[in-house]
GROMACS .gro file of N, CA and C in nm:
model
  486
    1UNK      N    1  10.485   8.661  13.161
    1UNK     CA    2  10.587   8.743  13.100
    1UNK      C    3  10.636   8.678  12.971
    2UNK      N    4  10.649   8.758  12.867
    2UNK     CA    5  10.692   8.709  12.737
    2UNK      C    6  10.840   8.743  12.717
    3UNK      N    7  10.915   8.645  12.667
    3UNK     CA    8  11.056   8.666  12.634
    3UNK      C    9  11.082   8.612  12.495
    4UNK      N   10  11.162   8.684  12.418
    4UNK     CA   11  11.210   8.637  12.289
    4UNK      C   12  11.355   8.593  12.308
    5UNK      N   13  11.382   8.467  12.275
    5UNK     CA   14  11.514   8.409  12.294
    5UNK      C   15  11.566   8.362  12.158
    6UNK      N   16  11.685   8.409  12.116
    6UNK     CA   17  11.740   8.362  11.988
    6UNK      C   18  11.752   8.209  11.985
    7UNK      N   19  11.722   8.154  11.869
    7UNK     CA   20  11.734   8.009  11.849
    7UNK      C   21  11.877   7.981  11.804
    8UNK      N   22  11.954   7.921  11.891
    8UNK     CA   23  12.091   7.884  11.856
    8UNK      C   24  12.090   7.753  11.777
    9UNK      N   25  12.196   7.731  11.702
    9UNK     CA   26  12.200   7.615  11.614
    9UNK      C   27  12.180   7.483  11.688
   10UNK      N   28  12.227   7.475  11.812
   10UNK     CA   29  12.210   7.350  11.886
   10UNK      C   30  12.064   7.326  11.929
   11UNK      N   31  11.976   7.423  11.903
   11UNK     CA   32  11.832   7.409  11.934
   11UNK      C   33  11.747   7.406  11.807
   12UNK      N   34  11.812   7.389  11.692
   12UNK     CA   35  11.737   7.394  11.566
   12UNK      C   36  11.635   7.280  11.553
   13UNK      N   37  11.662   7.167  11.619
   13UNK     CA   38  11.565   7.057  11.614
   13UNK      C   39  11.433   7.097  11.680
   14UNK      N   40  11.440   7.174  11.787
   14UNK     CA   41  11.318   7.222  11.853
   14UNK      C   42  11.241   7.313  11.757
   15UNK      N   43  11.313   7.403  11.689
   15UNK     CA   44  11.247   7.490  11.592
   15UNK      C   45  11.189   7.408  11.477
   16UNK      N   46  11.261   7.306  11.434
   16UNK     CA   47  11.212   7.217  11.328
   16UNK      C   48  11.079   7.154  11.371
   17UNK      N   49  11.071   7.112  11.496
   17UNK     CA   50  10.947   7.053  11.547
   17UNK      C   51  10.833   7.155  11.547
   18UNK      N   52  10.863   7.278  11.590
   18UNK     CA   53  10.761   7.382  11.591
   18UNK      C   54  10.714   7.415  11.449
   19UNK      N   55  10.805   7.408  11.353
   19UNK     CA   56  10.766   7.433  11.214
   19UNK      C   57  10.668   7.328  11.162
   20UNK      N   58  10.672   7.208  11.216
   20UNK     CA   59  10.573   7.108  11.176
   20UNK      C   60  10.433   7.155  11.217
   21UNK      N   61  10.422   7.208  11.337
   21UNK     CA   62  10.293   7.261  11.384
   21UNK      C   63  10.252   7.383  11.303
   22UNK      N   64  10.348   7.468  11.272
   22UNK     CA   65  10.323   7.588  11.192
   22UNK      C   66  10.268   7.551  11.055
   23UNK      N   67  10.335   7.456  10.989
   23UNK     CA   68  10.288   7.413  10.856
   23UNK      C   69  10.152   7.344  10.864
   24UNK      N   70  10.128   7.272  10.971
   24UNK     CA   71   9.997   7.210  10.990
   24UNK      C   72   9.889   7.318  10.997
   25UNK      N   73   9.910   7.419  11.082
   25UNK     CA   74   9.815   7.530  11.093
   25UNK      C   75   9.796   7.600  10.959
   26UNK      N   76   9.905   7.621  10.889
   26UNK     CA   77   9.903   7.697  10.765
   26UNK      C   78   9.846   7.618  10.647
   27UNK      N   79   9.842   7.486  10.658
   27UNK     CA   80   9.801   7.403  10.544
   27UNK      C   81   9.660   7.433  10.497
   28UNK      N   82   9.575   7.487  10.583
   28UNK     CA   83   9.440   7.523  10.538
   28UNK      C   84   9.445   7.638  10.437
   29UNK      N   85   9.553   7.716  10.437
   29UNK     CA   86   9.568   7.827  10.343
   29UNK      C   87   9.657   7.790  10.225
   30UNK      N   88   9.757   7.704  10.250
   30UNK     CA   89   9.854   7.670  10.145
   30UNK      C   90   9.817   7.540  10.072
   31UNK      N   91   9.732   7.459  10.135
   31UNK     CA   92   9.695   7.327  10.083
   31UNK      C   93   9.816   7.234  10.072
   32UNK      N   94   9.918   7.262  10.152
   32UNK     CA   95  10.039   7.180  10.156
   32UNK      C   96  10.005   7.043  10.215
   33UNK      N   97  10.066   6.940  10.161
   33UNK     CA   98  10.045   6.804  10.209
   33UNK      C   99  10.170   6.751  10.278
   34UNK      N  100  10.151   6.648  10.358
   34UNK     CA  101  10.262   6.579  10.423
   34UNK      C  102  10.342   6.500  10.321
   35UNK      N  103  10.470   6.477  10.352
   35UNK     CA  104  10.550   6.389  10.266
   35UNK      C  105  10.522   6.243  10.303
   36UNK      N  106  10.594   6.152  10.244
   36UNK     CA  107  10.572   6.009  10.268
   36UNK      C  108  10.609   5.965  10.410
   37UNK      N  109  10.676   6.052  10.484
   37UNK     CA  110  10.713   6.021  10.622
   37UNK      C  111  10.616   6.083  10.721
   38UNK      N  112  10.510   6.144  10.670
   38UNK     CA  113  10.411   6.207  10.757
   38UNK      C  114  10.455   6.342  10.811
   39UNK      N  115  10.547   6.407  10.743
   39UNK     CA  116  10.601   6.536  10.786
   39UNK      C  117  10.586   6.639  10.675
   40UNK      N  118  10.592   6.765  10.713
   40UNK     CA  119  10.598   6.874  10.616
   40UNK      C  120  10.743   6.897  10.580
   41UNK      N  121  10.768   6.930  10.455
   41UNK     CA  122  10.904   6.958  10.410
   41UNK      C  123  10.948   7.093  10.468
   42UNK      N  124  11.050   7.090  10.551
   42UNK     CA  125  11.100   7.211  10.615
   42UNK      C  126  11.252   7.206  10.611
   43UNK      N  127  11.313   7.312  10.557
   43UNK     CA  128  11.458   7.323  10.557
   43UNK      C  129  11.494   7.457  10.620
   44UNK      N  130  11.558   7.452  10.734
   44UNK     CA  131  11.591   7.573  10.809
   44UNK      C  132  11.740   7.606  10.807
   45UNK      N  133  11.817   7.536  10.728
   45UNK     CA  134  11.963   7.553  10.732
   45UNK      C  135  12.006   7.697  10.705
   46UNK      N  136  11.931   7.770  10.621
   46UNK     CA  137  11.971   7.909  10.590
   46UNK      C  138  11.973   7.996  10.715
   47UNK      N  139  11.896   7.959  10.817
   47UNK     CA  140  11.892   8.040  10.938
   47UNK      C  141  12.028   8.049  11.007
   48UNK      N  142  12.112   7.947  10.989
   48UNK     CA  143  12.243   7.948  11.053
   48UNK      C  144  12.356   7.969  10.952
   49UNK      N  145  12.322   7.978  10.826
   49UNK     CA  146  12.423   8.003  10.723
   49UNK      C  147  12.423   8.148  10.675
   50UNK      N  148  12.314   8.218  10.694
   50UNK     CA  149  12.299   8.354  10.645
   50UNK      C  150  12.257   8.444  10.762
   51UNK      N  151  12.341   8.540  10.798
   51UNK     CA  152  12.313   8.622  10.917
   51UNK      C  153  12.191   8.714  10.904
   52UNK      N  154  12.131   8.721  10.788
   52UNK     CA  155  12.009   8.801  10.774
   52UNK      C  156  11.890   8.735  10.843
   53UNK      N  157  11.896   8.605  10.867
   53UNK     CA  158  11.786   8.531  10.928
   53UNK      C  159  11.805   8.527  11.079
   54UNK      N  160  11.696   8.558  11.152
   54UNK     CA  161  11.703   8.566  11.298
   54UNK      C  162  11.583   8.496  11.360
   55UNK      N  163  11.593   8.365  11.382
   55UNK     CA  164  11.483   8.294  11.448
   55UNK      C  165  11.486   8.315  11.598
   56UNK      N  166  11.367   8.333  11.656
   56UNK     CA  167  11.353   8.356  11.800
   56UNK      C  168  11.242   8.268  11.855
   57UNK      N  169  11.267   8.204  11.967
   57UNK     CA  170  11.160   8.136  12.038
   57UNK      C  171  11.079   8.239  12.114
   58UNK      N  172  10.950   8.215  12.127
   58UNK     CA  173  10.865   8.295  12.214
   58UNK      C  174  10.842   8.212  12.341
   59UNK      N  175  10.885   8.266  12.452
   59UNK     CA  176  10.866   8.201  12.582
   59UNK      C  177  10.760   8.276  12.662
   60UNK      N  178  10.679   8.198  12.733
   60UNK     CA  179  10.582   8.253  12.827
   60UNK      C  180  10.592   8.168  12.953
   61UNK      N  181  10.620   8.232  13.066
   61UNK     CA  182  10.636   8.160  13.193
   61UNK      C  183  10.733   8.043  13.178
   62UNK      N  184  10.845   8.069  13.114
   62UNK     CA  185  10.953   7.971  13.096
   62UNK      C  186  10.914   7.850  13.011
   63UNK      N  187  10.810   7.863  12.928
   63UNK     CA  188  10.770   7.756  12.836
   63UNK      C  189  10.775   7.811  12.694
   64UNK      N  190  10.823   7.730  12.601
   64UNK     CA  191  10.818   7.771  12.460
   64UNK      C  192  10.673   7.767  12.415
   65UNK      N  193  10.625   7.879  12.364
   65UNK     CA  194  10.486   7.887  12.319
   65UNK      C  195  10.475   7.926  12.172
   66UNK      N  196  10.590   7.939  12.107
   66UNK     CA  197  10.589   7.974  11.966
   66UNK      C  198  10.724   8.021  11.919
   67UNK      N  199  10.725   8.082  11.802
   67UNK     CA  200  10.849   8.134  11.745
   67UNK      C  201  10.817   8.244  11.646
   68UNK      N  202  10.920   8.321  11.614
   68UNK     CA  203  10.909   8.416  11.505
   68UNK      C  204  11.046   8.424  11.440
   69UNK      N  205  11.045   8.466  11.314
   69UNK     CA  206  11.169   8.480  11.239
   69UNK      C  207  11.172   8.620  11.180
   70UNK      N  208  11.279   8.693  11.212
   70UNK     CA  209  11.299   8.826  11.155
   70UNK      C  210  11.405   8.814  11.046
   71UNK      N  211  11.371   8.863  10.929
   71UNK     CA  212  11.464   8.867  10.816
   71UNK      C  213  11.514   9.011  10.800
   72UNK      N  214  11.645   9.028  10.804
   72UNK     CA  215  11.705   9.158  10.771
   72UNK      C  216  11.709   9.163  10.619
   73UNK      N  217  11.609   9.226  10.560
   73UNK     CA  218  11.593   9.222  10.415
   73UNK      C  219  11.715   9.277  10.342
   74UNK      N  220  11.774   9.383  10.394
   74UNK     CA  221  11.890   9.441  10.327
   74UNK      C  222  12.012   9.442  10.418
   75UNK      N  223  12.034   9.331  10.487
   75UNK     CA  224  12.149   9.310  10.574
   75UNK      C  225  12.160   9.415  10.684
   76UNK      N  226  12.050   9.479  10.720
   76UNK     CA  227  12.050   9.578  10.827
   76UNK      C  228  12.149   9.691  10.798
   77UNK      N  229  12.161   9.725  10.669
   77UNK     CA  230  12.257   9.828  10.628
   77UNK      C  231  12.197   9.966  10.651
   78UNK      N  232  12.272  10.050  10.722
   78UNK     CA  233  12.231  10.189  10.736
   78UNK      C  234  12.253  10.258  10.602
   79UNK      N  235  12.181  10.361  10.570
   79UNK     CA  236  12.094  10.435  10.661
   79UNK      C  237  11.949  10.387  10.659
   80UNK      N  238  11.917  10.281  10.589
   80UNK     CA  239  11.776  10.249  10.570
   80UNK      C  240  11.746  10.100  10.585
   81UNK      N  241  11.767  10.042  10.705
   81UNK     CA  242  11.741   9.898  10.720
   81UNK      C  243  11.591   9.865  10.712
   82UNK      N  244  11.562   9.754  10.648
   82UNK     CA  245  11.425   9.704  10.643
   82UNK      C  246  11.424   9.562  10.698
   83UNK      N  247  11.333   9.538  10.791
   83UNK     CA  248  11.318   9.406  10.852
   83UNK      C  249  11.179   9.352  10.820
   84UNK      N  250  11.172   9.221  10.813
   84UNK     CA  251  11.047   9.153  10.781
   84UNK      C  252  11.022   9.046  10.888
   85UNK      N  253  10.900   9.041  10.939
   85UNK     CA  254  10.865   8.925  11.021
   85UNK      C  255  10.826   8.818  10.919
   86UNK      N  256  10.916   8.724  10.901
   86UNK     CA  257  10.903   8.626  10.794
   86UNK      C  258  10.805   8.515  10.832
   87UNK      N  259  10.820   8.462  10.951
   87UNK     CA  260  10.728   8.361  11.003
   87UNK      C  261  10.696   8.397  11.148
   88UNK      N  262  10.574   8.359  11.189
   88UNK     CA  263  10.528   8.394  11.324
   88UNK      C  264  10.424   8.290  11.364
   89UNK      N  265  10.444   8.228  11.479
   89UNK     CA  266  10.350   8.126  11.523
   89UNK      C  267  10.343   8.121  11.675
   90UNK      N  268  10.222   8.123  11.726
   90UNK     CA  269  10.195   8.100  11.867
   90UNK      C  270  10.108   7.974  11.874
   91UNK      N  271  10.144   7.883  11.963
   91UNK     CA  272  10.066   7.760  11.979
   91UNK      C  273   9.920   7.794  12.008
   92UNK      N  274   9.830   7.715  11.953
   92UNK     CA  275   9.686   7.742  11.966
   92UNK      C  276   9.642   7.763  12.111
   93UNK      N  277   9.694   7.684  12.201
   93UNK     CA  278   9.658   7.693  12.343
   93UNK      C  279   9.681   7.833  12.398
   94UNK      N  280   9.779   7.906  12.341
   94UNK     CA  281   9.818   8.036  12.395
   94UNK      C  282   9.766   8.153  12.313
   95UNK      N  283   9.689   8.124  12.210
   95UNK     CA  284   9.635   8.232  12.128
   95UNK      C  285   9.520   8.300  12.200
   96UNK      N  286   9.497   8.424  12.163
   96UNK     CA  287   9.389   8.507  12.218
   96UNK      C  288   9.408   8.539  12.367
   97UNK      N  289   9.536   8.541  12.409
   97UNK     CA  290   9.570   8.579  12.545
   97UNK      C  291   9.668   8.696  12.546
   98UNK      N  292   9.692   8.757  12.430
   98UNK     CA  293   9.782   8.871  12.420
   98UNK      C  294   9.928   8.835  12.404
   99UNK      N  295   9.959   8.706  12.399
   99UNK     CA  296  10.098   8.663  12.388
   99UNK      C  297  10.156   8.699  12.253
  100UNK      N  298  10.082   8.674  12.147
  100UNK     CA  299  10.130   8.709  12.013
  100UNK      C  300  10.152   8.858  11.999
  101UNK      N  301  10.060   8.937  12.050
  101UNK     CA  302  10.073   9.083  12.047
  101UNK      C  303  10.200   9.127  12.120
  102UNK      N  304  10.221   9.073  12.241
  102UNK     CA  305  10.340   9.111  12.319
  102UNK      C  306  10.468   9.068  12.247
  103UNK      N  307  10.467   8.950  12.187
  103UNK     CA  308  10.586   8.902  12.115
  103UNK      C  309  10.614   8.991  11.995
  104UNK      N  310  10.511   9.030  11.921
  104UNK     CA  311  10.529   9.117  11.804
  104UNK      C  312  10.587   9.251  11.847
  105UNK      N  313  10.532   9.309  11.952
  105UNK     CA  314  10.580   9.439  12.000
  105UNK      C  315  10.725   9.429  12.046
  106UNK      N  316  10.758   9.323  12.118
  106UNK     CA  317  10.898   9.305  12.160
  106UNK      C  318  10.990   9.294  12.038
  107UNK      N  319  10.944   9.224  11.935
  107UNK     CA  320  11.025   9.211  11.813
  107UNK      C  321  11.046   9.348  11.749
  108UNK      N  322  10.938   9.427  11.737
  108UNK     CA  323  10.951   9.561  11.678
  108UNK      C  324  11.045   9.649  11.759
  109UNK      N  325  11.041   9.633  11.890
  109UNK     CA  326  11.124   9.714  11.978
  109UNK      C  327  11.272   9.674  11.974
  110UNK      N  328  11.304   9.558  11.920
  110UNK     CA  329  11.443   9.512  11.915
  110UNK      C  330  11.528   9.597  11.821
  111UNK      N  331  11.468   9.650  11.715
  111UNK     CA  332  11.544   9.717  11.610
  111UNK      C  333  11.479   9.847  11.568
  112UNK      N  334  11.558   9.950  11.549
  112UNK     CA  335  11.514  10.075  11.489
  112UNK      C  336  11.527  10.055  11.339
  113UNK      N  337  11.416  10.030  11.272
  113UNK     CA  338  11.422   9.994  11.131
  113UNK      C  339  11.288  10.021  11.064
  114UNK      N  340  11.288  10.008  10.934
  114UNK     CA  341  11.163  10.000  10.859
  114UNK      C  342  11.118   9.855  10.866
  115UNK      N  343  10.987   9.834  10.872
  115UNK     CA  344  10.932   9.700  10.886
  115UNK      C  345  10.831   9.671  10.777
  116UNK      N  346  10.827   9.545  10.735
  116UNK     CA  347  10.724   9.495  10.645
  116UNK      C  348  10.670   9.365  10.704
  117UNK      N  349  10.540   9.356  10.710
  117UNK     CA  350  10.474   9.234  10.758
  117UNK      C  351  10.375   9.194  10.649
  118UNK      N  352  10.378   9.068  10.606
  118UNK     CA  353  10.291   9.024  10.496
  118UNK      C  354  10.206   8.906  10.540
  119UNK      N  355  10.084   8.901  10.484
  119UNK     CA  356   9.993   8.788  10.510
  119UNK      C  357   9.928   8.745  10.380
  120UNK      N  358   9.909   8.615  10.367
  120UNK     CA  359   9.836   8.562  10.251
  120UNK      C  360   9.694   8.618  10.252
  121UNK      N  361   9.643   8.649  10.135
  121UNK     CA  362   9.509   8.710  10.128
  121UNK      C  363   9.399   8.617  10.178
  122UNK      N  364   9.425   8.489  10.187
  122UNK     CA  365   9.325   8.394  10.236
  122UNK      C  366   9.332   8.372  10.387
  123UNK      N  367   9.435   8.426  10.450
  123UNK     CA  368   9.454   8.405  10.594
  123UNK      C  369   9.394   8.522  10.672
  124UNK      N  370   9.263   8.526  10.677
  124UNK     CA  371   9.191   8.637  10.742
  124UNK      C  372   9.230   8.656  10.889
  125UNK      N  373   9.246   8.550  10.969
  125UNK     CA  374   9.288   8.573  11.108
  125UNK      C  375   9.421   8.647  11.119
  126UNK      N  376   9.518   8.611  11.035
  126UNK     CA  377   9.648   8.679  11.039
  126UNK      C  378   9.636   8.824  10.994
  127UNK      N  379   9.558   8.848  10.891
  127UNK     CA  380   9.539   8.985  10.842
  127UNK      C  381   9.481   9.071  10.953
  128UNK      N  382   9.376   9.024  11.019
  128UNK     CA  383   9.314   9.099  11.127
  128UNK      C  384   9.409   9.121  11.244
  129UNK      N  385   9.483   9.015  11.280
  129UNK     CA  386   9.579   9.025  11.391
  129UNK      C  387   9.683   9.133  11.362
  130UNK      N  388   9.749   9.124  11.247
  130UNK     CA  389   9.857   9.217  11.217
  130UNK      C  390   9.807   9.360  11.199
  131UNK      N  391   9.692   9.378  11.136
  131UNK     CA  392   9.638   9.513  11.124
  131UNK      C  393   9.614   9.574  11.261
  132UNK      N  394   9.558   9.496  11.351
  132UNK     CA  395   9.529   9.546  11.486
  132UNK      C  396   9.657   9.578  11.562
  133UNK      N  397   9.752   9.485  11.563
  133UNK     CA  398   9.876   9.505  11.637
  133UNK      C  399   9.952   9.625  11.583
  134UNK      N  400   9.968   9.631  11.452
  134UNK     CA  401  10.047   9.739  11.392
  134UNK      C  402   9.976   9.873  11.408
  135UNK      N  403   9.846   9.875  11.390
  135UNK     CA  404   9.771  10.001  11.406
  135UNK      C  405   9.788  10.057  11.546
  136UNK      N  406   9.774   9.972  11.647
  136UNK     CA  407   9.788  10.018  11.785
  136UNK      C  408   9.934  10.054  11.816
  137UNK      N  409  10.026   9.974  11.768
  137UNK     CA  410  10.168   9.999  11.795
  137UNK      C  411  10.214  10.131  11.735
  138UNK      N  412  10.166  10.162  11.614
  138UNK     CA  413  10.211  10.283  11.543
  138UNK      C  414  10.114  10.399  11.557
  139UNK      N  415  10.009  10.383  11.635
  139UNK     CA  416   9.901  10.483  11.645
  139UNK      C  417   9.846  10.515  11.506
  140UNK      N  418   9.833  10.412  11.425
  140UNK     CA  419   9.775  10.426  11.292
  140UNK      C  420   9.871  10.477  11.186
  141UNK      N  421   9.997  10.493  11.221
  141UNK     CA  422  10.095  10.549  11.127
  141UNK      C  423  10.166  10.437  11.050
  142UNK      N  424  10.091  10.373  10.963
  142UNK     CA  425  10.146  10.268  10.877
  142UNK      C  426  10.069  10.271  10.746
  143UNK      N  427  10.123  10.204  10.647
  143UNK     CA  428  10.053  10.191  10.519
  143UNK      C  429  10.034  10.043  10.490
  144UNK      N  430   9.932  10.015  10.414
  144UNK     CA  431   9.905   9.878  10.373
  144UNK      C  432   9.884   9.876  10.224
  145UNK      N  433   9.940   9.776  10.161
  145UNK     CA  434   9.918   9.758  10.018
  145UNK      C  435   9.886   9.611   9.992
  146UNK      N  436   9.827   9.588   9.877
  146UNK     CA  437   9.801   9.450   9.837
  146UNK      C  438   9.889   9.418   9.719
  147UNK      N  439   9.974   9.315   9.734
  147UNK     CA  440  10.062   9.271   9.626
  147UNK      C  441   9.989   9.163   9.547
  148UNK      N  442   9.934   9.201   9.432
  148UNK     CA  443   9.860   9.106   9.349
  148UNK      C  444   9.950   8.991   9.303
  149UNK      N  445  10.076   9.021   9.273
  149UNK     CA  446  10.168   8.917   9.226
  149UNK      C  447  10.191   8.810   9.332
  150UNK      N  448  10.188   8.849   9.460
  150UNK     CA  449  10.209   8.754   9.570
  150UNK      C  450  10.080   8.710   9.637
  151UNK      N  451   9.971   8.780   9.605
  151UNK     CA  452   9.843   8.757   9.671
  151UNK      C  453   9.857   8.773   9.822
  152UNK      N  454   9.923   8.885   9.860
  152UNK     CA  455   9.948   8.911  10.001
  152UNK      C  456   9.920   9.057  10.033
  153UNK      N  457   9.870   9.077  10.156
  153UNK     CA  458   9.862   9.210  10.214
  153UNK      C  459   9.996   9.237  10.283
  154UNK      N  460  10.043   9.361  10.271
  154UNK     CA  461  10.170   9.398  10.332
  154UNK      C  462  10.150   9.530  10.406
  155UNK      N  463  10.184   9.528  10.536
  155UNK     CA  464  10.184   9.649  10.615
  155UNK      C  465  10.329   9.698  10.625
  156UNK      N  466  10.345   9.830  10.612
  156UNK     CA  467  10.477   9.891  10.614
  156UNK      C  468  10.476  10.004  10.717
  157UNK      N  469  10.578  10.008  10.803
  157UNK     CA  470  10.590  10.113  10.902
  157UNK      C  471  10.735  10.122  10.947
  158UNK      N  472  10.765  10.218  11.032
  158UNK     CA  473  10.902  10.237  11.078
  158UNK      C  474  10.905  10.254  11.229
  159UNK      N  475  11.010  10.199  11.289
  159UNK     CA  476  11.037  10.222  11.431
  159UNK      C  477  11.159  10.312  11.448
  160UNK      N  478  11.207  10.367  11.339
  160UNK     CA  479  11.331  10.446  11.342
  160UNK      C  480  11.317  10.572  11.426
  161UNK      N  481  11.200  10.630  11.432
  161UNK     CA  482  11.180  10.753  11.510
  161UNK      C  483  11.097  10.730  11.634
  162UNK      N  484  11.080  10.608  11.675
  162UNK     CA  485  10.997  10.578  11.792
  162UNK      C  486  11.083  10.572  11.917
   0.00000   0.00000   0.00000
């Protein structure tokens, strides 16, 4: 069973640790290097200073198996809120078992909103994952564009009428 649990400020160190793994996985696409302390530069303070940021742990069988961050792009203001899955990571051990798919669907189901999901054009596994999840979730009712300025694919859809 998959559960999404908000990351409270007293658990930010756990999220900080998970971000090290996230940046390690992502470094093949970003070419990011470690700092002199053997760590990736990660600053998560905005998550607890700005209410638009919503970090969530992904739990499976009472174990943390990843995290995701939902950004309320326009402060969740009606009548047209837009949310973004800003970061998303499932530990390698738990990938290809449907956990990421279930976590994404639970995230979409949390809010009636317009959604945008973006992937770097070099991250083929993420592009394929998100296209598949969103296509099945929306029954193909989404649009995709390529942002040349960002070098990212972006899928756009809405859960407002679902």
